[in-house]
XYZ file of C-alpha atoms in Angstrom:
779
model
C 140.246 45.822 46.726
C 136.560 45.791 45.836
C 135.722 44.402 49.262
C 137.862 47.060 50.906
C 136.181 49.853 48.931
C 132.797 48.461 49.896
C 133.851 48.541 53.554
C 135.065 52.080 53.055
C 131.775 53.090 51.445
C 129.913 51.592 54.413
C 131.150 54.581 56.385
C 128.662 56.573 54.382
C 125.814 54.912 56.240
C 127.005 56.437 59.495
C 127.278 59.798 57.732
C 123.629 59.529 56.703
C 122.543 58.718 60.238
C 124.488 61.629 61.704
C 123.216 63.993 58.992
C 119.654 62.930 59.746
C 120.160 63.753 63.438
C 121.717 67.088 62.522
C 118.764 68.033 60.306
C 116.316 67.063 63.016
C 117.789 69.188 65.771
C 119.572 72.020 64.004
C 118.092 72.151 60.529
C 120.115 72.015 57.356
C 119.420 75.624 56.387
C 120.750 77.280 59.544
C 124.379 78.436 59.777
C 125.011 76.169 62.731
C 123.428 73.218 60.925
C 125.545 73.896 57.830
C 128.725 74.089 59.909
C 127.944 70.769 61.644
C 127.139 69.174 58.263
C 130.508 70.327 56.912
C 132.253 68.807 59.940
C 130.388 65.502 59.473
C 131.280 65.262 55.793
C 134.897 66.239 56.507
C 135.337 63.777 59.392
C 133.828 60.997 57.263
C 136.512 61.719 54.657
C 139.191 61.575 57.355
C 137.929 58.228 58.709
C 137.783 56.899 55.171
C 141.388 57.960 54.514
C 142.515 56.396 57.818
C 141.249 52.984 56.712
C 142.005 53.384 53.010
C 144.107 51.091 50.791
C 147.582 52.490 50.458
C 149.515 51.628 47.353
C 153.178 52.306 46.840
C 154.496 55.800 47.142
C 151.789 57.091 49.494
C 148.927 56.725 47.029
C 145.668 55.935 48.862
C 142.213 55.131 47.519
C 138.974 55.780 49.512
C 135.401 57.175 49.204
C 136.270 60.861 49.793
C 135.275 61.711 46.192
C 131.740 60.449 46.877
C 131.491 62.216 50.244
C 132.778 65.589 49.027
C 130.669 65.632 45.853
C 127.553 64.893 47.943
C 128.559 67.652 50.373
C 128.573 70.131 47.478
C 125.329 68.827 45.941
C 123.217 68.619 49.105
C 124.981 70.957 51.507
C 125.932 73.869 49.268
C 129.106 75.983 49.136
C 129.604 76.446 52.899
C 129.298 72.728 53.708
C 131.526 71.753 50.762
C 134.243 74.259 51.687
C 134.325 73.109 55.333
C 134.404 69.402 54.387
C 136.972 69.953 51.619
C 139.230 71.933 53.929
C 139.180 69.184 56.594
C 139.822 66.474 54.005
C 142.607 68.471 52.349
C 144.251 69.251 55.691
C 144.356 65.582 56.674
C 145.593 64.497 53.236
C 148.342 67.100 53.440
C 149.303 65.780 56.856
C 149.525 62.232 55.491
C 151.929 63.440 52.798
C 153.616 60.987 50.455
C 154.123 60.983 46.707
C 150.389 60.871 46.084
C 149.596 63.901 48.218
C 149.062 66.351 45.344
C 147.064 63.775 43.414
C 144.884 63.302 46.482
C 144.442 67.081 46.738
C 143.321 67.260 43.106
C 140.695 64.552 43.799
C 139.258 66.715 46.628
C 139.066 69.807 44.421
C 137.587 67.893 41.482
C 134.868 66.300 43.642
C 133.839 69.642 45.151
C 133.762 71.458 41.783
C 131.756 68.750 40.023
C 129.320 68.632 42.950
C 128.802 72.389 42.711
C 128.220 72.092 38.952
C 125.590 69.388 39.499
C 123.868 71.544 42.181
C 123.946 74.610 39.883
C 122.305 72.860 36.921
C 119.783 71.137 39.176
C 118.750 74.484 40.742
C 118.005 75.800 37.236
C 116.028 72.674 36.287
C 118.699 71.562 33.802
C 119.262 68.284 35.665
C 116.587 66.113 37.280
C 117.762 64.706 40.616
C 117.182 60.936 40.357
C 118.880 57.547 40.345
C 120.101 57.700 36.743
C 121.388 61.233 36.974
C 123.291 60.371 40.170
C 124.729 57.217 38.552
C 125.916 59.134 35.502
C 127.351 61.794 37.786
C 129.247 59.123 39.777
C 130.674 57.561 36.599
C 131.733 60.954 35.231
C 133.348 61.978 38.512
C 135.444 58.842 38.867
C 136.403 58.629 35.194
C 137.684 62.192 35.449
C 139.434 61.291 38.670
C 141.250 58.359 36.999
C 142.210 60.571 34.050
C 143.559 63.106 36.533
C 145.713 60.382 38.104
C 147.088 59.328 34.719
C 148.137 62.929 34.112
C 150.286 62.919 37.254
C 153.148 61.328 35.095
C 154.842 59.151 37.712
C 156.506 55.806 37.122
C 153.826 53.818 38.878
C 150.743 55.895 37.961
C 149.590 53.673 35.110
C 150.004 50.498 37.149
C 148.049 51.990 40.051
C 145.241 53.156 37.800
C 145.009 49.718 36.222
C 145.143 48.087 39.656
C 142.473 50.289 41.354
C 140.511 51.765 38.430
C 138.200 48.831 37.676
C 137.289 48.437 41.334
C 136.612 52.182 41.655
C 134.345 52.284 38.591
C 132.411 49.298 39.896
C 131.946 50.460 43.473
C 132.140 54.278 43.671
C 129.356 55.234 41.183
C 127.065 52.822 42.995
C 128.122 54.372 46.303
C 127.384 57.811 44.816
C 123.869 56.725 43.871
C 123.298 55.075 47.227
C 124.577 58.014 49.310
C 122.794 60.550 47.111
C 119.508 58.715 47.349
C 119.837 58.401 51.107
C 120.483 62.125 51.423
C 117.500 62.911 49.183
C 115.296 60.896 51.498
C 116.799 62.554 54.551
C 116.040 65.992 53.034
C 112.542 64.877 52.127
C 111.941 63.609 55.628
C 113.240 66.893 57.028
C 110.829 68.829 54.818
C 107.975 66.535 55.897
C 108.837 66.792 60.214
C 109.025 70.693 59.154
C 105.608 70.647 57.275
C 104.138 68.751 60.192
C 105.481 71.359 62.601
C 104.051 74.134 60.439
C 100.728 72.336 60.267
C 100.712 71.824 64.031
C 101.539 75.489 64.590
C 98.957 76.599 62.038
C 96.392 74.448 63.792
C 96.791 76.623 66.873
C 95.898 79.938 65.232
C 93.341 82.394 66.582
C 90.656 80.822 64.418
C 88.771 77.912 65.892
C 89.528 74.694 63.995
C 87.859 71.330 64.121
C 88.369 68.181 62.084
C 85.551 65.701 61.562
C 85.103 62.406 59.777
C 82.799 62.179 56.749
C 79.852 61.639 59.126
C 80.562 64.999 60.811
C 81.841 63.375 63.991
C 84.456 65.567 65.674
C 87.982 64.084 65.733
C 90.124 67.012 66.830
C 89.807 70.680 67.874
C 92.326 73.388 68.691
C 92.627 75.726 71.662
C 90.940 78.616 69.846
C 87.887 76.379 69.345
C 87.653 75.861 73.105
C 88.106 79.592 73.730
C 85.299 80.470 71.317
C 82.799 77.755 72.177
C 83.639 77.036 75.818
C 83.894 73.301 75.092
C 87.059 71.433 76.068
C 88.376 68.801 73.580
C 87.244 65.779 75.635
C 83.707 67.224 75.722
C 83.270 67.296 71.941
C 85.600 64.687 70.468
C 83.410 61.824 69.270
C 80.320 64.081 69.222
C 78.486 65.230 66.131
C 79.241 68.812 65.100
C 75.531 69.534 65.532
C 76.282 69.884 69.259
C 77.121 73.502 68.384
C 73.813 74.201 66.617
C 71.794 77.139 67.958
C 68.467 76.173 66.425
C 68.230 79.485 64.554
C 68.688 77.861 61.142
C 66.046 75.611 59.601
C 66.547 72.281 57.863
C 66.643 73.927 54.454
C 69.696 75.949 55.483
C 71.696 72.856 56.433
C 70.409 70.940 53.431
C 71.766 73.611 51.097
C 75.069 73.640 53.004
C 75.640 69.903 52.670
C 74.508 69.915 49.057
C 77.183 72.486 48.199
C 79.786 70.575 50.222
C 78.965 67.389 48.321
C 79.374 69.104 44.968
C 82.364 71.387 45.599
C 83.948 70.170 48.854
C 83.703 73.782 50.075
C 81.202 75.983 51.912
C 81.461 79.244 53.817
C 79.002 81.649 55.326
C 77.702 83.249 58.493
C 76.176 80.887 61.017
C 74.580 81.415 64.428
C 75.956 78.767 66.780
C 75.671 78.175 70.509
C 78.393 78.219 73.162
C 78.531 75.737 76.024
C 76.905 78.295 78.342
C 73.916 78.589 76.008
C 74.873 81.972 74.513
C 74.023 82.236 70.832
C 76.707 84.041 68.817
C 77.477 84.758 65.149
C 80.457 83.110 63.508
C 81.973 82.961 60.057
C 82.234 79.273 59.171
C 84.444 77.811 56.415
C 84.348 74.071 55.662
C 86.693 72.177 53.309
C 86.398 68.496 52.362
C 89.613 66.415 52.370
C 90.006 63.485 49.950
C 92.708 60.825 49.664
C 94.665 59.940 46.523
C 91.783 57.718 45.415
C 89.363 60.635 45.605
C 87.540 59.265 48.642
C 86.272 61.776 51.235
C 88.161 61.225 54.493
C 87.695 64.353 56.593
C 86.120 67.770 56.877
C 88.187 70.677 58.184
C 86.162 73.609 59.514
C 87.438 77.017 60.672
C 85.305 79.359 62.754
C 85.710 83.066 63.412
C 83.712 84.609 66.232
C 82.337 87.782 64.597
C 80.398 89.038 67.626
C 82.591 92.119 68.058
C 82.690 92.817 64.352
C 78.923 92.646 64.027
C 78.555 94.895 67.080
C 80.946 97.383 65.477
C 79.023 97.196 62.198
C 75.783 97.788 64.060
C 77.390 100.750 65.816
C 78.572 102.165 62.494
C 75.103 101.719 60.996
C 73.624 103.431 64.020
C 76.051 106.335 63.738
C 75.207 106.642 60.054
C 71.496 106.933 60.810
C 71.221 108.505 64.273
C 72.437 111.709 65.891
C 75.271 111.085 68.367
C 74.047 113.634 70.925
C 70.289 113.041 71.077
C 70.103 109.563 69.481
C 67.375 110.884 67.210
C 67.276 109.984 63.496
C 69.713 112.104 61.517
C 69.387 113.507 58.029
C 70.118 110.173 56.316
C 67.399 108.282 58.153
C 64.987 111.205 57.809
C 65.468 111.233 54.032
C 64.762 107.512 53.920
C 61.569 107.914 55.928
C 60.462 110.915 53.873
C 60.911 108.805 50.745
C 58.620 106.129 52.192
C 56.133 108.822 53.207
C 56.028 110.412 49.745
C 55.406 106.999 48.166
C 52.581 106.357 50.642
C 51.104 109.802 49.957
C 51.163 109.150 46.218
C 48.946 106.106 46.819
C 46.622 107.473 49.497
C 46.539 111.111 48.295
C 46.581 112.180 51.933
C 48.762 115.116 52.908
C 51.753 114.855 55.207
C 53.912 117.675 56.536
C 57.505 118.481 57.379
C 58.076 120.958 60.221
C 61.532 122.560 60.346
C 62.371 123.894 63.840
C 65.186 126.309 64.659
C 65.667 127.768 68.121
C 66.034 131.533 68.365
C 69.104 132.712 70.272
C 70.580 129.279 70.862
C 74.064 130.415 69.810
C 73.934 133.055 72.526
C 73.169 130.387 75.133
C 76.161 128.356 73.928
C 78.467 131.364 73.982
C 77.265 132.593 77.382
C 76.907 129.340 79.309
C 79.193 126.957 77.447
C 78.883 124.076 75.031
C 78.160 121.495 77.718
C 75.042 123.270 78.920
C 73.999 123.865 75.308
C 74.228 120.129 74.602
C 72.200 119.356 77.723
C 69.556 121.830 76.583
C 69.395 120.147 73.167
C 68.899 116.753 74.819
C 66.022 118.132 76.920
C 64.514 119.727 73.830
C 64.715 116.378 72.024
C 63.019 114.650 74.952
C 60.194 117.211 75.054
C 59.661 116.961 71.310
C 59.618 113.140 71.425
C 57.067 113.162 74.258
C 54.925 115.693 72.419
C 54.565 113.658 69.212
C 52.592 110.609 68.142
C 54.399 107.299 67.860
C 53.837 107.400 64.082
C 55.570 110.766 63.717
C 59.280 111.089 62.950
C 61.559 113.438 64.844
C 65.073 114.061 63.500
C 67.970 116.335 64.384
C 69.832 117.767 61.424
C 72.543 119.509 63.415
C 73.129 122.292 65.941
C 69.663 123.507 67.022
C 67.800 122.341 63.915
C 65.109 119.670 64.251
C 62.631 118.305 61.718
C 59.290 116.689 62.508
C 57.455 114.629 59.896
C 53.726 114.242 60.538
C 52.141 111.720 58.196
C 48.631 111.157 56.879
C 47.052 114.417 58.054
C 44.084 114.641 55.683
C 43.152 114.356 52.025
C 41.910 117.965 52.030
C 44.759 120.488 51.778
C 43.093 123.138 53.930
C 42.282 120.667 56.652
C 45.828 119.256 56.475
C 47.205 122.796 56.739
C 45.130 123.411 59.860
C 46.286 120.169 61.480
C 49.934 120.910 60.647
C 49.602 124.367 62.176
C 47.981 122.920 65.288
C 50.903 120.489 65.598
C 53.364 123.389 65.342
C 51.477 125.409 67.969
C 51.427 122.385 70.261
C 55.196 121.931 69.867
C 55.833 125.625 70.568
C 53.777 125.322 73.748
C 55.674 122.187 74.830
C 59.033 123.794 74.130
C 58.098 127.131 75.677
C 58.081 125.793 79.220
C 60.911 126.773 81.543
C 64.203 124.852 81.512
C 65.975 124.679 84.877
C 69.716 123.998 85.276
C 70.421 124.252 89.017
C 70.105 127.978 89.702
C 69.849 128.866 86.017
C 66.461 129.217 84.299
C 66.193 129.348 80.518
C 63.351 129.936 78.067
C 63.413 128.820 74.455
C 61.706 130.355 71.473
C 61.427 128.503 68.212
C 60.809 129.479 64.597
C 58.963 126.811 62.604
C 58.687 126.396 58.852
C 56.135 123.964 57.389
C 55.755 122.371 53.982
C 52.945 120.013 52.891
C 53.173 117.168 50.367
C 50.829 114.507 49.029
C 52.802 112.978 46.150
C 56.232 111.734 45.208
C 57.000 114.653 42.912
C 59.651 116.164 45.205
C 62.642 114.455 46.758
C 63.261 114.404 50.477
C 66.007 117.005 50.049
C 63.581 119.270 48.182
C 60.982 119.024 50.944
C 63.515 119.662 53.732
C 64.768 122.681 51.806
C 61.230 123.984 51.424
C 60.549 123.646 55.144
C 63.875 125.333 55.909
C 63.045 128.257 53.628
C 59.720 128.650 55.407
C 61.591 128.621 58.738
C 63.818 131.460 57.529
C 60.670 133.378 56.604
C 59.463 132.851 60.166
C 62.738 134.272 61.496
C 62.515 137.221 59.108
C 59.013 137.912 60.414
C 60.384 138.529 63.901
C 61.232 135.018 65.099
C 59.170 132.812 67.400
C 56.749 132.436 64.482
C 55.215 129.808 62.183
C 55.306 130.098 58.388
C 54.202 127.796 55.560
C 56.256 127.282 52.438
C 55.242 129.432 49.479
C 56.324 128.269 45.972
C 57.604 131.787 45.299
C 60.299 131.104 47.886
C 61.640 128.345 45.666
C 62.024 130.719 42.759
C 63.899 133.124 45.022
C 66.265 130.376 46.080
C 66.707 129.176 42.505
C 67.471 132.700 41.367
C 70.021 133.021 44.145
C 71.695 129.768 43.101
C 71.812 130.935 39.491
C 73.379 134.194 40.623
C 75.933 132.288 42.683
C 77.010 130.279 39.652
C 77.056 133.430 37.547
C 79.337 135.182 40.063
C 81.698 132.234 39.982
C 81.773 132.361 36.187
C 82.216 136.144 36.213
C 85.221 135.873 38.520
C 86.870 133.380 36.208
C 86.155 135.637 33.216
C 87.453 138.721 35.118
C 84.202 140.608 34.546
C 84.448 142.519 37.848
C 85.966 145.921 37.177
C 86.854 148.932 39.354
C 84.850 152.151 39.350
C 86.493 155.159 40.976
C 84.765 157.777 43.147
C 86.936 160.904 43.604
C 88.229 161.979 47.001
C 89.090 165.690 47.384
C 90.785 167.876 49.971
C 89.378 171.119 51.424
C 90.808 173.112 48.513
C 89.001 170.970 45.971
C 92.015 169.071 44.686
C 91.524 165.426 43.669
C 93.865 163.390 45.873
C 92.701 159.978 44.755
C 89.615 157.791 44.733
C 87.822 154.918 46.374
C 87.744 151.720 44.313
C 84.203 150.332 44.059
C 83.472 147.006 42.421
C 81.158 146.806 39.431
C 80.168 143.756 37.408
C 80.293 144.155 33.643
C 77.839 141.358 32.935
C 77.797 140.157 29.306
C 73.970 139.949 29.212
C 72.728 142.192 32.030
C 75.150 145.059 31.539
C 76.796 146.995 34.371
C 75.691 145.762 37.808
C 76.218 147.523 41.147
C 77.226 145.713 44.375
C 73.616 145.710 45.595
C 72.905 142.992 43.030
C 75.731 140.592 43.884
C 77.654 141.486 47.032
C 75.323 139.824 49.569
C 75.332 136.499 47.736
C 79.101 136.721 47.235
C 79.562 137.195 50.996
C 77.280 134.281 51.856
C 79.053 131.790 49.597
C 82.601 132.939 50.340
C 83.438 134.630 47.032
C 83.622 138.242 48.235
C 87.319 137.859 49.051
C 87.997 136.887 45.427
C 86.261 140.069 44.306
C 88.352 142.050 46.803
C 91.547 140.469 45.477
C 90.634 141.367 41.907
C 89.961 144.957 42.980
C 93.302 145.041 44.828
C 95.110 143.715 41.802
C 93.552 146.257 39.442
C 94.063 149.122 41.927
C 97.769 148.282 42.323
C 98.120 148.026 38.558
C 96.611 151.496 38.113
C 98.803 152.965 40.857
C 101.836 151.545 39.019
C 100.767 153.342 35.820
C 100.110 156.602 37.644
C 103.479 156.333 39.343
C 105.202 156.884 35.973
C 103.690 160.322 35.495
C 104.729 163.154 37.847
C 101.243 164.675 37.712
C 99.554 161.489 38.948
C 102.279 159.898 41.069
C 100.808 161.394 44.272
C 97.286 159.961 43.696
C 96.100 157.238 46.101
C 93.434 154.554 45.843
C 91.316 153.199 48.702
C 90.116 149.598 48.474
C 87.503 148.018 50.734
C 88.634 144.871 52.518
C 86.302 142.077 53.693
C 86.733 140.280 57.002
C 87.286 136.935 55.306
C 90.184 138.296 53.283
C 91.879 140.096 56.172
C 91.908 136.948 58.332
C 93.078 134.565 55.604
C 96.497 133.135 56.651
C 98.146 133.953 53.319
C 96.543 137.373 52.707
C 99.646 139.405 53.570
C 101.827 137.321 51.250
C 99.250 137.657 48.473
C 99.016 141.438 48.810
C 102.777 141.951 48.961
C 103.170 139.771 45.881
C 100.570 141.851 44.007
C 102.434 145.049 44.957
C 105.784 143.594 43.913
C 104.551 142.277 40.566
C 102.667 145.450 39.666
C 105.351 147.910 40.766
C 102.856 150.058 42.702
C 103.929 152.368 45.520
C 102.537 150.803 48.746
C 102.210 154.258 50.305
C 99.548 155.132 47.713
C 97.380 152.142 48.651
C 94.799 152.615 51.396
C 92.776 149.718 52.812
C 89.324 150.535 54.167
C 88.126 148.320 57.037
C 84.777 148.331 58.833
C 84.612 148.349 62.623
C 82.792 144.999 62.706
C 85.739 143.355 60.932
C 88.118 144.452 63.638
C 86.196 143.123 66.626
C 86.069 139.562 65.165
C 89.658 138.964 66.276
C 91.223 142.208 67.435
C 94.672 140.783 68.247
C 95.063 139.180 64.803
C 93.772 142.311 63.059
C 96.241 144.537 64.916
C 99.185 142.233 64.150
C 98.389 142.046 60.441
C 97.762 145.768 60.096
C 101.115 146.537 61.735
C 102.843 144.070 59.427
C 101.347 145.757 56.344
C 102.002 149.227 57.786
C 105.705 148.392 57.867
C 105.526 148.171 54.060
C 103.897 151.603 53.804
C 100.250 150.574 53.332
C 97.735 152.939 54.975
C 94.434 152.186 56.705
C 91.059 153.864 57.007
C 88.078 152.930 59.214
C 84.982 152.892 57.003
C 81.497 153.899 58.249
C 83.007 155.189 61.490
C 80.467 155.832 64.232
C 78.034 153.090 63.239
C 79.749 150.176 64.955
C 82.055 149.468 67.878
C 83.713 152.929 67.988
C 85.900 152.228 70.998
C 88.761 154.500 71.967
C 90.631 151.394 73.102
C 90.975 149.953 69.622
C 91.621 153.368 68.041
C 94.730 153.667 70.195
C 96.017 150.191 69.259
C 95.358 150.219 65.515
C 97.844 151.780 63.058
C 95.204 154.035 61.444
C 95.607 156.973 59.109
C 92.015 158.041 58.557
C 88.462 157.942 59.937
C 85.602 157.925 57.431
C 82.340 159.545 58.566
C 79.381 157.388 57.542
C 77.102 158.928 54.937
C 74.048 158.439 57.173
C 75.374 161.158 59.510
C 76.255 163.456 56.584
C 72.805 163.015 55.050
C 70.995 164.061 58.254
C 73.458 166.589 59.672
C 71.596 169.715 58.539
C 68.255 168.782 60.101
C 69.385 166.394 62.848
C 71.346 167.908 65.721
C 72.371 164.464 66.973
C 74.006 163.565 63.646
C 75.799 166.914 63.623
C 77.018 166.356 67.181
C 78.395 162.926 66.216
C 80.283 164.440 63.281
C 81.761 167.141 65.522
C 82.852 164.463 68.024
C 84.472 162.369 65.279
C 86.409 165.349 63.944
C 87.572 166.325 67.434
C 88.591 162.747 68.177
C 90.520 162.479 64.910
C 92.313 165.753 65.606
C 93.385 164.557 69.048
C 94.670 161.280 67.573
C 96.268 163.095 64.622
C 94.140 161.210 62.098
C 92.660 162.415 58.831
C 88.851 162.665 58.563
C 86.978 162.084 55.318
C 83.217 162.432 54.943
C 81.403 160.241 52.435
C 78.009 160.863 50.915
C 78.498 164.620 50.472
C 75.779 165.699 48.018
C 75.129 169.434 48.582
C 77.176 172.598 48.869
C 75.551 173.268 52.233
C 76.812 169.930 53.602
C 80.257 170.638 52.183
C 80.474 174.061 53.768
C 79.239 172.846 57.143
C 81.737 169.965 57.140
C 84.568 172.394 56.377
C 83.505 174.630 59.255
C 83.523 171.642 61.622
C 87.063 170.717 60.631
C 86.622 167.864 58.156
C 89.465 168.054 55.641
C 88.556 165.439 52.995
C 85.388 164.747 51.052
C 83.726 162.149 48.855
C 80.246 162.119 47.349
C 77.972 162.859 44.432
C 78.690 166.592 44.768
C 82.169 165.893 43.385
C 81.470 162.857 41.265
C 79.685 159.529 41.156
C 81.632 156.270 40.893
C 82.996 156.291 37.335
C 85.182 154.246 34.989
C 88.885 155.030 34.689
C 88.745 157.116 31.509
C 86.008 159.331 32.990
C 88.009 159.752 36.183
C 91.013 160.842 34.159
C 88.888 163.458 32.369
C 87.825 164.715 35.786
C 91.509 165.012 36.690
C 92.103 167.173 33.633
C 89.233 169.438 34.595
C 90.424 169.598 38.183
C 94.073 170.284 37.285
C 94.238 171.619 33.715
C 97.966 171.301 33.086
C 99.701 169.942 29.977
C 101.390 167.248 31.985
C 97.990 165.943 33.027
C 96.598 165.312 29.528
C 96.028 161.653 30.390
C 93.034 161.266 28.130
C 94.912 162.057 24.930
C 94.907 159.206 22.471
C 98.656 158.854 22.609
C 98.849 158.756 26.417
C 95.960 156.319 26.668
C 97.573 154.092 24.017
C 100.823 154.008 26.024
C 98.883 153.349 29.209
C 97.059 150.444 27.583
C 100.352 149.023 26.363
C 101.845 149.324 29.859
C 98.675 147.825 31.229
C 99.063 144.741 29.038
C 102.744 144.389 29.896
C 102.179 144.582 33.663
C 99.195 142.231 33.469
C 101.246 139.675 31.541
C 104.107 139.964 34.032
C 101.740 139.577 36.982
C 100.115 136.503 35.487
C 103.497 134.921 34.937
């Protein structure tokens, strides 16, 4: 029987061969490979059962327990299920008294194999000869016990007859088959690693392998693409065939010294292609040693970084040079100014910065287009470059702004000033020549600001700012002029910056408050007021718009002031709405262009009205004519949208701006406001009087109200009434005043009990309401 079992176990050798072929062509991890493996294991069981020893009653003994347990251990669940199903199907077909015992052997082998695989995957069992031997003994002992439990007449005799032979042969067969399969798996992992290595060798990086003497043994395709050398041209050659000659002996000495110590080196190297072109590459070298620690090979990878370095150079150029004119930009100018200030500090010789701005350039762009404007700038840059010394620096800061730095003028300030002025005059003369664009002829005028320096006390930004301030002085003097920087300009700028920060702080602290100037009808009744912003400064006291409004407009904070005035006006209208005597009063609020054209302005205003509870029909927005012509279509659309909610509109300073009948017909207006300059001069100036008459006649024809501002005398008032003006505002009726003073004026104007707004009780209730509405609005 032992000999027969050994012959049966020999079938396992064929299984190993077939499994090896399967792994090679299909792979053990693929679904197809797993299916084929299951078939191989199952068919091996069938062949084994076909040639097995058959004892009485249909009991057969073969190596299926070894095969199926190995299928579970090395193949996994899918392989084991397929093999077990095939083996079970054939055993069922054979039938006989031992059929169910044979079935239990199949199940036991598969389950024990799975258990071994499970514990091995969690590092509970080490896969080796002894563990496989113990597994084989355990499997077949359990199998014999299972047979004894079958309780047939001949079971014990059969176990005694076959058991010893099984325990001698099958565990050894388990070890042998398991070890063969381990080696097959290891070999599969190795032909796989080799394939990966071969694939990795053909990556986009150039690779070459050399011996310890740097003689090239192998290269990949990317190497040939980068260097131009084919493999047969470099194999056997020293790697120095690629050397460009740009690196000295010390460079290579340091490279090999690091390689000797660490077996690694990487860095940028300039090498040479086959065609002689020198190119930059990123080179990485790794030393390879055998198990004895002996150096056997060097593996080098090369990346051609030509494009990357060109891109980096382009980026550096863009960071330092103007894209249109290719002149130095602000960054490079600042760097050169820094060098110049350091040189001046040593030599004590003066240098100068000239800030050039071209008068009317925006008009050229608007009239003739951006393309021609860019061409003009390029010609200007060329003329400036040709008109300067090679030691001078010319930079373009943006748009039509250029800066010239003239170094080492003189150690005497007056003489340096004269030379700087002569340079500016020379540049004006160069730039003043005619520019021809086909049939078009253009002239350019330039304003130049100059600042001198002979130390490193000021930064480059400071000096550019000084020259720019001087340029603005030149423009203020009538343009096409030259001005030198005066230190007093710096104080003006510093004061302006301090004011800017103070405005920002004041807005956050809600220090801007409304003052009201009464508006009356022809019978002298107060109908409302214009809201005028005042700044209740904690240190400087009450400030009028003349102090802060220009700076607020320049830095984009005037719209925040307008919003605060709108909020406080709507809040006051909400309070007045509660009293019958004041419910009909209206408030007019000036609106800046920036606020009107903000995308979310309408939503903001409607939210303020909703939160405050004000009547929109008592709110009047005053717009200047110049605001409207910025974007007439947008202005008309937004005014109509607000008009649908009941908000009214007045044109402020009418007659001083666009004053077109076309826009008067399109805009949803309620009122025209005669500018105070006409009112002031109307008595002595016939032209001003004629303009006022025309405005009143125009308003009457368009069914618009007319209000005159700046009314200061009874004579003006009477004359305006005779002309047909129905509403008035000015010092004759009241200066801009705080709310409590305005309410006292209301009492004097309409002395009725219901209008006693200034009583302590009424004012206390108003303050309480004020706090409640403010809190609700803030929420």
